Short mmCIF file of C-alpha atoms and ligand atoms in Angstrom, two decimals:
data_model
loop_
_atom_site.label_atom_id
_atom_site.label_comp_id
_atom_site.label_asym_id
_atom_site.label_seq_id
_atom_site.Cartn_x
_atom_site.Cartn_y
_atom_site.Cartn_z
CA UNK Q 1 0.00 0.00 0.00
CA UNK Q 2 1.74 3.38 -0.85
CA UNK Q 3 1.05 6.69 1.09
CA UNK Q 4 1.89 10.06 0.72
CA UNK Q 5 4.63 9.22 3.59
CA UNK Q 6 6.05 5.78 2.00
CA UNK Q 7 4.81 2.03 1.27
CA UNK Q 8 3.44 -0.03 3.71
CA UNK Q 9 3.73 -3.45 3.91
CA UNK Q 10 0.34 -5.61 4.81
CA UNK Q 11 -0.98 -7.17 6.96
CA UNK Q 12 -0.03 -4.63 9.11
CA UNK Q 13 -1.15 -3.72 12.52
CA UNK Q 14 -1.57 -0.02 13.49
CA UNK Q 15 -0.48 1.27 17.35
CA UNK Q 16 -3.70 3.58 18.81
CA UNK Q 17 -2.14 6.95 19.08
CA UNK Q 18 -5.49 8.21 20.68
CA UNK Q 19 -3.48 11.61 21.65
CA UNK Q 20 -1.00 11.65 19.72
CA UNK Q 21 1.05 9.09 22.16
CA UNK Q 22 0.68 5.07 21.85
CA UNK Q 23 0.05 4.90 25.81
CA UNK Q 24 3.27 4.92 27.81
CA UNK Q 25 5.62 5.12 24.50
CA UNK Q 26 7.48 7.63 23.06
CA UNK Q 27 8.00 8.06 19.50
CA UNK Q 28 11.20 6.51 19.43
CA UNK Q 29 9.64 3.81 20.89
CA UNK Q 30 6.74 2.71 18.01
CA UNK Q 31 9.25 3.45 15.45
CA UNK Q 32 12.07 1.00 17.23
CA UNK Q 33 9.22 -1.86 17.20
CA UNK Q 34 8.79 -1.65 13.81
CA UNK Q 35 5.47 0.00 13.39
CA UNK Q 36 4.84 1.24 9.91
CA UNK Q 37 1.56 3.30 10.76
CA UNK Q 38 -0.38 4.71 13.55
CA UNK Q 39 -3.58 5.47 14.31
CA UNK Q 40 -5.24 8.86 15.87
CA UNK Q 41 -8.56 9.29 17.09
CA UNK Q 42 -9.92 12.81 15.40
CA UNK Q 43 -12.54 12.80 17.95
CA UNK Q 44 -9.97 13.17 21.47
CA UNK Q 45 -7.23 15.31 18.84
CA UNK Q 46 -10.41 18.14 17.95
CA UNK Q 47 -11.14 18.64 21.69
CA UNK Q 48 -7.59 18.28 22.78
CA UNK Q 49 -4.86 19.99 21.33
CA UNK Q 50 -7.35 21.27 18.95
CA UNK Q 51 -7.22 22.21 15.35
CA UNK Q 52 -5.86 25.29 15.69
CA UNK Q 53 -2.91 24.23 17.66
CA UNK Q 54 -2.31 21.62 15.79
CA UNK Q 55 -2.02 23.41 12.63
CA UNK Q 56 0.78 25.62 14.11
CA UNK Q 57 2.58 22.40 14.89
CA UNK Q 58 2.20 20.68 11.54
CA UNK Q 59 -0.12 18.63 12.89
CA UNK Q 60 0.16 15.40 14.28
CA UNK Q 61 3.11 14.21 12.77
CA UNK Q 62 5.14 17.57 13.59
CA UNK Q 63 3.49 17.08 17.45
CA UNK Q 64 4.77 13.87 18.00
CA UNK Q 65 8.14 13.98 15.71
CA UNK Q 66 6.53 10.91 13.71
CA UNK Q 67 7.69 11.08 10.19
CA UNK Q 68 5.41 7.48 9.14
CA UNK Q 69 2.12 7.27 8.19
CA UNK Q 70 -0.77 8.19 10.88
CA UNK Q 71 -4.83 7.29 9.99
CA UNK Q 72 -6.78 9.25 11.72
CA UNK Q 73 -11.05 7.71 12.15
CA UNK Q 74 -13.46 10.23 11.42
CA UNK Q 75 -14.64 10.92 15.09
CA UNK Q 76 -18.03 9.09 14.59
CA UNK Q 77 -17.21 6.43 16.70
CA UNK Q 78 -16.30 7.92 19.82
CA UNK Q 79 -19.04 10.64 19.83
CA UNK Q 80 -21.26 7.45 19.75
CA UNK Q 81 -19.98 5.59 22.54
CA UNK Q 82 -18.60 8.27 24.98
CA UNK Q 83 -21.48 10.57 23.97
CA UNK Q 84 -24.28 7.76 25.23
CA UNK Q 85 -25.30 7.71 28.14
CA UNK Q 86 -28.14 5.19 28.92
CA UNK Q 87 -29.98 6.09 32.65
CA UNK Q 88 -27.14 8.06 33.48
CA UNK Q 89 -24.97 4.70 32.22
CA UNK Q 90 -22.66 4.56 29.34
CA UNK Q 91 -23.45 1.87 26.69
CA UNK Q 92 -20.83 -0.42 27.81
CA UNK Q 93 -22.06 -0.63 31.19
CA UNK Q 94 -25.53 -0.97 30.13
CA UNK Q 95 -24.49 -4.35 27.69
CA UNK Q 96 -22.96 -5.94 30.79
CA UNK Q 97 -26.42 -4.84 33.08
CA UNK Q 98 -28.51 -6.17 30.23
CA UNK Q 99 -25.97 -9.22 28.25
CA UNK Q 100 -29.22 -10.18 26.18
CA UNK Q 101 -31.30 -7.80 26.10
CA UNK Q 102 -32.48 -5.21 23.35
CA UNK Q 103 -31.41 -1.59 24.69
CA UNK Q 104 -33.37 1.59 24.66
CA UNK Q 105 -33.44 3.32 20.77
CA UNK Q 106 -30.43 5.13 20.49
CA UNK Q 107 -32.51 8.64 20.59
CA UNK Q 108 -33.81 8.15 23.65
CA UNK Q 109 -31.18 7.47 25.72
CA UNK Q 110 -27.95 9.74 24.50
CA UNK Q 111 -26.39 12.73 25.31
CA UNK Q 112 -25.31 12.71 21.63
CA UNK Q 113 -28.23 13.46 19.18
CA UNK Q 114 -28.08 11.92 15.72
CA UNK Q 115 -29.67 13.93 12.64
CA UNK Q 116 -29.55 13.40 8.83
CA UNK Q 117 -27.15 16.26 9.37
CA UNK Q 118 -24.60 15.02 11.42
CA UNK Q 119 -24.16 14.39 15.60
CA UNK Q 120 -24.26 16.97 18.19
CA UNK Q 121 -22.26 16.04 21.22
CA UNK Q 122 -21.13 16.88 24.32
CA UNK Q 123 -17.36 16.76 25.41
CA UNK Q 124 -16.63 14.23 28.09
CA UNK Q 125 -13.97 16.66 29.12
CA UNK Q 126 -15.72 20.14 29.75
CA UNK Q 127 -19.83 19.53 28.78
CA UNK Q 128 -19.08 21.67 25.91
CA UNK Q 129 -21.07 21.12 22.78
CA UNK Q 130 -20.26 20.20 19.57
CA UNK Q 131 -21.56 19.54 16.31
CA UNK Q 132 -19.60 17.00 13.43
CA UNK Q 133 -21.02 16.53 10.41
CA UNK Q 134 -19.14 14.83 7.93
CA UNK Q 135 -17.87 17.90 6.21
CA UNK Q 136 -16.58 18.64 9.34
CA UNK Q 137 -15.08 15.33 10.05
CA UNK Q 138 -12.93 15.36 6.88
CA UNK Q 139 -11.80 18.84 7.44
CA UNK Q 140 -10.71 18.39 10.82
CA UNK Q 141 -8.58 15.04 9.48
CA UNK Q 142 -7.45 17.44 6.90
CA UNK Q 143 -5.82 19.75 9.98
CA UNK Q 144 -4.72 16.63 12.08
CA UNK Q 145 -2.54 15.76 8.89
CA UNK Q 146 -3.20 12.22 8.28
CA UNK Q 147 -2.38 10.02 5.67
CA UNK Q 148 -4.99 7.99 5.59
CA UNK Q 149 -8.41 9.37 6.77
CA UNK Q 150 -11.98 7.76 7.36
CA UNK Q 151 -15.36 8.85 5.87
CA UNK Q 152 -17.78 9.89 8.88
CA UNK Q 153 -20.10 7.37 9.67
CA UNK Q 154 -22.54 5.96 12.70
CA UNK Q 155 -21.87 3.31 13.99
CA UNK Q 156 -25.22 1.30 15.05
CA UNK Q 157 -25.21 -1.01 18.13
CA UNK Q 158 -26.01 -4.72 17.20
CA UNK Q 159 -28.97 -4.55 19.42
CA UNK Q 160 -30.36 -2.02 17.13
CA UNK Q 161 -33.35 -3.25 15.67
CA UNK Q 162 -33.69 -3.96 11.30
CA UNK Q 163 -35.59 -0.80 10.80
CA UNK Q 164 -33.10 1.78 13.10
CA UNK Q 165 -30.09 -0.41 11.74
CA UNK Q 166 -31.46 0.38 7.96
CA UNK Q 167 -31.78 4.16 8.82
CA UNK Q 168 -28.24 4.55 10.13
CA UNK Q 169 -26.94 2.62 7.07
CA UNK Q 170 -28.66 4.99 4.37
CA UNK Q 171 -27.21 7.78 6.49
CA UNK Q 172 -23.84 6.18 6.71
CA UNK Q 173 -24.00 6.33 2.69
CA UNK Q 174 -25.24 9.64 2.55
CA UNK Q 175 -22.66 10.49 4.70
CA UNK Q 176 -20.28 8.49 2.77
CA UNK Q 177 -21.15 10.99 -0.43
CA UNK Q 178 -20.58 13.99 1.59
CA UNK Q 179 -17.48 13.03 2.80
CA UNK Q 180 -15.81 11.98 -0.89
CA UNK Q 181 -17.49 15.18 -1.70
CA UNK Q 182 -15.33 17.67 0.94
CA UNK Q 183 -12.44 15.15 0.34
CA UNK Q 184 -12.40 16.00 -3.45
CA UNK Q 185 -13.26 20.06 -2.83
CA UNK Q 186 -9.28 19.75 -1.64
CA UNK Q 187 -7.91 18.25 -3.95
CA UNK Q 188 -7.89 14.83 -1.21
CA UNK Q 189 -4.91 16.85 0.34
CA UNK Q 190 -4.31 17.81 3.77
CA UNK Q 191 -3.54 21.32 4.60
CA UNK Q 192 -0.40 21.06 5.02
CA UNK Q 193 -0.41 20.15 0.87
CA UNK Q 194 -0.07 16.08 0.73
CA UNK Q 195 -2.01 13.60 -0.73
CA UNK Q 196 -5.03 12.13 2.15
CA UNK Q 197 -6.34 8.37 1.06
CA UNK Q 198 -9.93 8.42 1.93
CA UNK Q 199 -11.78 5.00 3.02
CA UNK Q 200 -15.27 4.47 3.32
CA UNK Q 201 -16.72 2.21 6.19
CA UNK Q 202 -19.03 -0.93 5.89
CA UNK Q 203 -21.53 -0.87 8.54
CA UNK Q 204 -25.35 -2.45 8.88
CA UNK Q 205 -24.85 -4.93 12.07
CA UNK Q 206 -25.46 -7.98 12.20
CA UNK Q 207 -27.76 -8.17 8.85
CA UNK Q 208 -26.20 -9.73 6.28
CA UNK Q 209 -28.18 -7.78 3.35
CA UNK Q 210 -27.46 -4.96 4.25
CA UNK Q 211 -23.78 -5.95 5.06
CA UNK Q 212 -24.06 -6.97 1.48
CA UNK Q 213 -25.59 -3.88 0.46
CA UNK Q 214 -23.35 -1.04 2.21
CA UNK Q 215 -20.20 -3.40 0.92
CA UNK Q 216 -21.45 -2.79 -2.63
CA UNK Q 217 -22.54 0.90 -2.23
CA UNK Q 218 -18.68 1.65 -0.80
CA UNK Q 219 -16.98 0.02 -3.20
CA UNK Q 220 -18.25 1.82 -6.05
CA UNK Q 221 -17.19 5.15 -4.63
CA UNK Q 222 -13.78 6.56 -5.54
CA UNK Q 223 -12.46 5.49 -2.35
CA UNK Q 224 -8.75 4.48 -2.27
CA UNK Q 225 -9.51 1.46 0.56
CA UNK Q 226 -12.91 -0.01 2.39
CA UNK Q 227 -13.04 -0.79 5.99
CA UNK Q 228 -15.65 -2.90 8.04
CA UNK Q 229 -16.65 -1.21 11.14
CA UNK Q 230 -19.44 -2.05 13.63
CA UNK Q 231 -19.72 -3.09 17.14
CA UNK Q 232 -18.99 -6.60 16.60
CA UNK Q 233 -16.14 -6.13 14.83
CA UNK Q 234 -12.75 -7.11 17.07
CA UNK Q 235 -15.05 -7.91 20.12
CA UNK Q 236 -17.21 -10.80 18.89
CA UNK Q 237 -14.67 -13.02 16.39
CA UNK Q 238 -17.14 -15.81 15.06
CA UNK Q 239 -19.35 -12.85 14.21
CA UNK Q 240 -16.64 -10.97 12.48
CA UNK Q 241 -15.26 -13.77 10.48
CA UNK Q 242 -18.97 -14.23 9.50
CA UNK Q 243 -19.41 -10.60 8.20
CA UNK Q 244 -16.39 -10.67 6.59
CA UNK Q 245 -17.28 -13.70 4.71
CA UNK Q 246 -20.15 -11.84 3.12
CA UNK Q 247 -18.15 -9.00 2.00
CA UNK Q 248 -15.29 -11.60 0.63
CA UNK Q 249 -16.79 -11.63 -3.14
CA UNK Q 250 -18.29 -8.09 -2.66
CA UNK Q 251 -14.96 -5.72 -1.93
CA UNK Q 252 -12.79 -4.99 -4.93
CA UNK Q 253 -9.82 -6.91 -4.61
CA UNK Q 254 -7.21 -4.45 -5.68
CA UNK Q 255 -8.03 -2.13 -2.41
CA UNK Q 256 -7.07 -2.36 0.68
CA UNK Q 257 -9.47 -4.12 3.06
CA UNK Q 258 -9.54 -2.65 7.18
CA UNK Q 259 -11.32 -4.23 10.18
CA UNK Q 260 -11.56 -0.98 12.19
CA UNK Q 261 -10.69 -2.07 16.01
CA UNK Q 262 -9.78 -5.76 15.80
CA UNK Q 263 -6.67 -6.70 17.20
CA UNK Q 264 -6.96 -7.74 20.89
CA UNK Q 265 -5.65 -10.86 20.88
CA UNK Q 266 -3.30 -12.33 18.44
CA UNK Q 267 -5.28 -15.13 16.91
CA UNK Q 268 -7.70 -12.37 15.82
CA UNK Q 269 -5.11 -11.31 13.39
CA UNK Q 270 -4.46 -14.83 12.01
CA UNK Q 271 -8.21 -15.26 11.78
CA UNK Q 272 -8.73 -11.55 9.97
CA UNK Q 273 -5.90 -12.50 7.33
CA UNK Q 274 -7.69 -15.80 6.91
CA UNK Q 275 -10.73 -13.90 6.15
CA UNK Q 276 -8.61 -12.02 3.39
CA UNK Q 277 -8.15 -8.57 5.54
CA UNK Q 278 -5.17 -6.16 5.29
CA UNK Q 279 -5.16 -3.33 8.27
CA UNK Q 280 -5.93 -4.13 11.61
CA UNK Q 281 -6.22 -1.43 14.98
CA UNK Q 282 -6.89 -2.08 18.50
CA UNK Q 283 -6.24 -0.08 21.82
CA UNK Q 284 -6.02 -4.21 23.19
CA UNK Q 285 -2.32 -4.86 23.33
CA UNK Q 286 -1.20 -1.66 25.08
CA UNK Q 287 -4.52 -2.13 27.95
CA UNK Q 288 -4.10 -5.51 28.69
CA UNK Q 289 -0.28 -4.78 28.67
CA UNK Q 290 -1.30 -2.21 31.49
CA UNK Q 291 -3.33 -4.33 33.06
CA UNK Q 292 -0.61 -7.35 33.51
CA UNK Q 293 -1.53 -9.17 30.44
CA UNK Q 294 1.37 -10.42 28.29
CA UNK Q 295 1.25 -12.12 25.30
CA UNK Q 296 3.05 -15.36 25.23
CA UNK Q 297 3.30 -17.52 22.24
CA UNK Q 298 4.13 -17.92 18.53
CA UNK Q 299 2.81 -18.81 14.70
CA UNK Q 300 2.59 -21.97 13.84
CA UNK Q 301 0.98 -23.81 11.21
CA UNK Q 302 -1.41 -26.76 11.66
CA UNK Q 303 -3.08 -28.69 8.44
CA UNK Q 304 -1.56 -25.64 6.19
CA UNK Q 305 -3.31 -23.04 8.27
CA UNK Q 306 -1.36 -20.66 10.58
CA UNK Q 307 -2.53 -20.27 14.49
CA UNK Q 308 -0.63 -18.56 17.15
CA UNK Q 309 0.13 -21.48 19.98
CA UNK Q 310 0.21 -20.97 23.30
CA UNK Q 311 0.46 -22.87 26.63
CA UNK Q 312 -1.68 -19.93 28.14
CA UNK Q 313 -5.70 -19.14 27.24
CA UNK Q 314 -5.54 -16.91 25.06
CA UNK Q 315 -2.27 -16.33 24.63
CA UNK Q 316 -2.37 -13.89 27.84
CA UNK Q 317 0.60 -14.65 30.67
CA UNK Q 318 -0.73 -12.79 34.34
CA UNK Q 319 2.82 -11.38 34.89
CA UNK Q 320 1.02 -10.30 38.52
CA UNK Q 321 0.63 -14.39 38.98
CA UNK Q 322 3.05 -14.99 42.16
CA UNK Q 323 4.66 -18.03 40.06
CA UNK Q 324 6.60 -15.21 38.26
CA UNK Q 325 7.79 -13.44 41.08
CA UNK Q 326 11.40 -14.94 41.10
CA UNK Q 327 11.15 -16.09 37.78
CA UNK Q 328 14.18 -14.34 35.95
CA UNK Q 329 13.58 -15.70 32.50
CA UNK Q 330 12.76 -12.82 30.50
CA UNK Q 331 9.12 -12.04 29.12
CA UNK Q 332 10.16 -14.69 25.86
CA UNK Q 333 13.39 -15.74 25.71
CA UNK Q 334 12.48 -15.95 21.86
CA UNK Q 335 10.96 -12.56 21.48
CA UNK Q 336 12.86 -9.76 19.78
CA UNK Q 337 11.51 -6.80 21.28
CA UNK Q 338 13.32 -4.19 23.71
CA UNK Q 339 12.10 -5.62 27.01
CA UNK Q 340 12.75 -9.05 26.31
CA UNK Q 341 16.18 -8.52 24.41
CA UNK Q 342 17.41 -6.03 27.06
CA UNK Q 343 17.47 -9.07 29.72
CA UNK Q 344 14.78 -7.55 31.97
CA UNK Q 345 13.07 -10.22 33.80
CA UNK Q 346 9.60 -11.69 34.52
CA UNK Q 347 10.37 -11.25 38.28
CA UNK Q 348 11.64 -7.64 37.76
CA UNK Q 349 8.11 -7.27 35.64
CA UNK Q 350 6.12 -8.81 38.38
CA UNK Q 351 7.43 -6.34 40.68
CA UNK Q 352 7.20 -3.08 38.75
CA UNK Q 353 3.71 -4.17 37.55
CA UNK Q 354 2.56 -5.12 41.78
CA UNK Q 355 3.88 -1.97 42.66
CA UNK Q 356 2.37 0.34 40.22
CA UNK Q 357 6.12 1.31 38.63
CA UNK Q 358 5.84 3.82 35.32
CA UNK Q 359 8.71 1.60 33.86
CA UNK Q 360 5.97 -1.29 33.71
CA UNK Q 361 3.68 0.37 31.58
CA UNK Q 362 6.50 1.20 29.03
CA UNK Q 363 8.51 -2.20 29.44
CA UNK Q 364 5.24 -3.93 28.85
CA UNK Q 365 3.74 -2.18 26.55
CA UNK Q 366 6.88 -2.60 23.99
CA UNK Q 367 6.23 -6.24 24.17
CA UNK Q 368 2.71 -6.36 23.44
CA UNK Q 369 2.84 -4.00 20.17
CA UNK Q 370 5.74 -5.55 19.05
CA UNK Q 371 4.12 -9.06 19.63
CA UNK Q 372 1.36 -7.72 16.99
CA UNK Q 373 3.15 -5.77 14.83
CA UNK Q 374 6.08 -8.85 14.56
CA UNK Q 375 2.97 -11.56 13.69
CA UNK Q 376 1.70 -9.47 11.26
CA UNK Q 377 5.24 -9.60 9.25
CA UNK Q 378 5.42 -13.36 9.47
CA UNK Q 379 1.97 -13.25 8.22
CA UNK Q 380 3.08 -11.65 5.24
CA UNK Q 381 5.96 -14.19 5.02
CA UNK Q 382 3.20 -16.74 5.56
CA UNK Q 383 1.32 -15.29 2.81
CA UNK Q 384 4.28 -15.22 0.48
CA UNK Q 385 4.71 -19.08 1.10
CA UNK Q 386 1.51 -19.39 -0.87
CA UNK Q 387 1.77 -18.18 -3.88
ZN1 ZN I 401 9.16 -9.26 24.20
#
């Protein structure tokens, strides 16, 4: 895939630079573990630094001193799920309070309003309100810099019934229009003069015809790449493999394919690349890294299909188990990242992560990303064994 800021070579797996910062990393940091692209979230850089700051910093990438690629989303999602509030809940604690059950219309229950026009919101910072349409998204991921920027779209909670799902899509597609139509009024360049790859997002739940349906409106827009986004997408896997296997005929095959927000664990990759997908994002790696979780394992192939093996579930060593507490093997004696090459121990890791240390967060955050962003290049060497 080639960028205004270089190639990139897929599958690849993108850090979440929410705020400009892949949590507890410095730039020199994601760069050293071999990332090739990172993400920001328009919605967190609009409120904070702002537009205007960012512009007198050439944006992002002159913020943070990255020189790679960045994509930036186009805001919709997070104004949907930090905007809702449910009974003074937000929607994730609302699923767990009702696992099953069909939630409140969207309109009923949110801080954020949805019209045809766009989404008013309120900032979870200050209560300030806002307003993003999707003129405003792309121009706002035209000041953040971005190589690679998202058309604005809503993205519907599975729960949503057929006839509020098929309402969000045909505004999704509207919106869709709108946004190649701001993205073309520039020239599809940034303001700070280079080229911006738009990508339009796949959404309608859990319905497969109107999976099939928004797959075949986006792909005949000028778009340079399509990405499938939706609640299920990352969180539920047997659900996302089965969406994706709908769009598999659908999406033209000389564009990049994206499952927005998969990526927590690394058989999700495997199974995404199985499932004939190219990008892959996820805030997973660096919050279970922060939370004591550290992947363990490696790709192996079974029957001619690749799967990441590990003695652990999930792939996920507790470094805060007490059976690591004088362990001085390091993370994975076979892993190539900082932490682990650098000799620092499971013990020493037990202890900075039981006592709250800032050097845990960093140490075990490098191993994490570069556990993704490493299985995503033997992927590729996977892939190459194919053909
Ligand atoms: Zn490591």
């Amino acid at each position: 895939m080639t960028t205004a800021r270089g190639q990139i070579q897929t599958p690849v797996f993108m850090p979440v630079g929410t705020l400009a910062t892949v949590k507890s990393l410095d730039t020199k940091d994601i760069e050293d573990l071999g990332a090739q692209i990172i993400l920001g979230n328009t919605y967190h850089l609009y409120l904070r630094p702002g537009t205007d700051r960012l512009q007198q910093v050439g944006g992002m990438h002159g913020l943070m001193n990255w020189s790679r690629p960045i994509l930036t989303d186009s805001g919709g999602f997070q104004v949907f799920s930090l905007g809702k509030q449910i009974e003074g809940k937000t929607h994730d604690e609302m699923r767990k309070l009702h696992p099953q059950g069909k939630l409140p219309n969207i309109q009923s229950f949110s801080t954020s309003k949805i019209t045809d026009e766009g989404v008013h919101f309120t900032s979870h910072i200050d209560g300030t309100k806002h307003f993003f349409t999707p003129e405003k998204s792309i121009e706002i991921q035209q000041q953040i810099g971005a190589d690679i920027i998202m058309a604005f779209d809503e993205c519907t909670p599975d729960q949503a019934d057929a006839h509020y799902t098929r309402e969000a899509l045909d505004r999704t597609h509207r919106w869709a229009r709108q946004s190649v139509a701001a993205w073309e009024n520039r020239d599809r360049k940034s303001v700070y003069g280079h080229y911006q790859a738009l990508f339009g997002i796949v959404q309608g739940a859990m319905h497969r015809e109107l999976r099939e349906e928004s797959a075949q409106f986006m792909s005949e827009l000028p778009v340079d790449g399509l990405a499938v986004g939706g609640e299920t997408i990352g969180y539920n896997m047997a659900g996302t493999v089965e969406v994706m296997s709908w769009l598999q005929d659908i999406l033209p095959a000389d564009k990049p394919r994206y499952a927005m927000g998969l990526g927590r664990d690394p058989q999700n990759l495997i199974d995404a690349v199985l499932a004939g997908f190219d990008m892959f994002d996820c805030v997973g790696p660096t919050r279970l890294a922060r939370n004591g979780t550290l992947y363990f394992g490696k790709l192996e192939e079974k029957d001619g299909l690749p799967f990441f093996d590990s003695p652990y579930n999930k792939a996920r060593l507790q470094i805060g188990n007490l059976a690591f507490a004088t362990d001085n093997n390091p993370i994975d004696v076979s892993c190539d990242c900082y932490t682990c090459r650098a000799g620092y121990s499971r013990a020493y890791l037990h202890h900075l992560f039981r006592t709250s240390e800032l050097t845990y967060y960093r140490l075990a955050s490098i191993h994490n990303v570069r556990v993704m962003v490493r299985l995503s290049e033997e992927l590729r060497s996977w892939l190459e064994r194919q053909t």
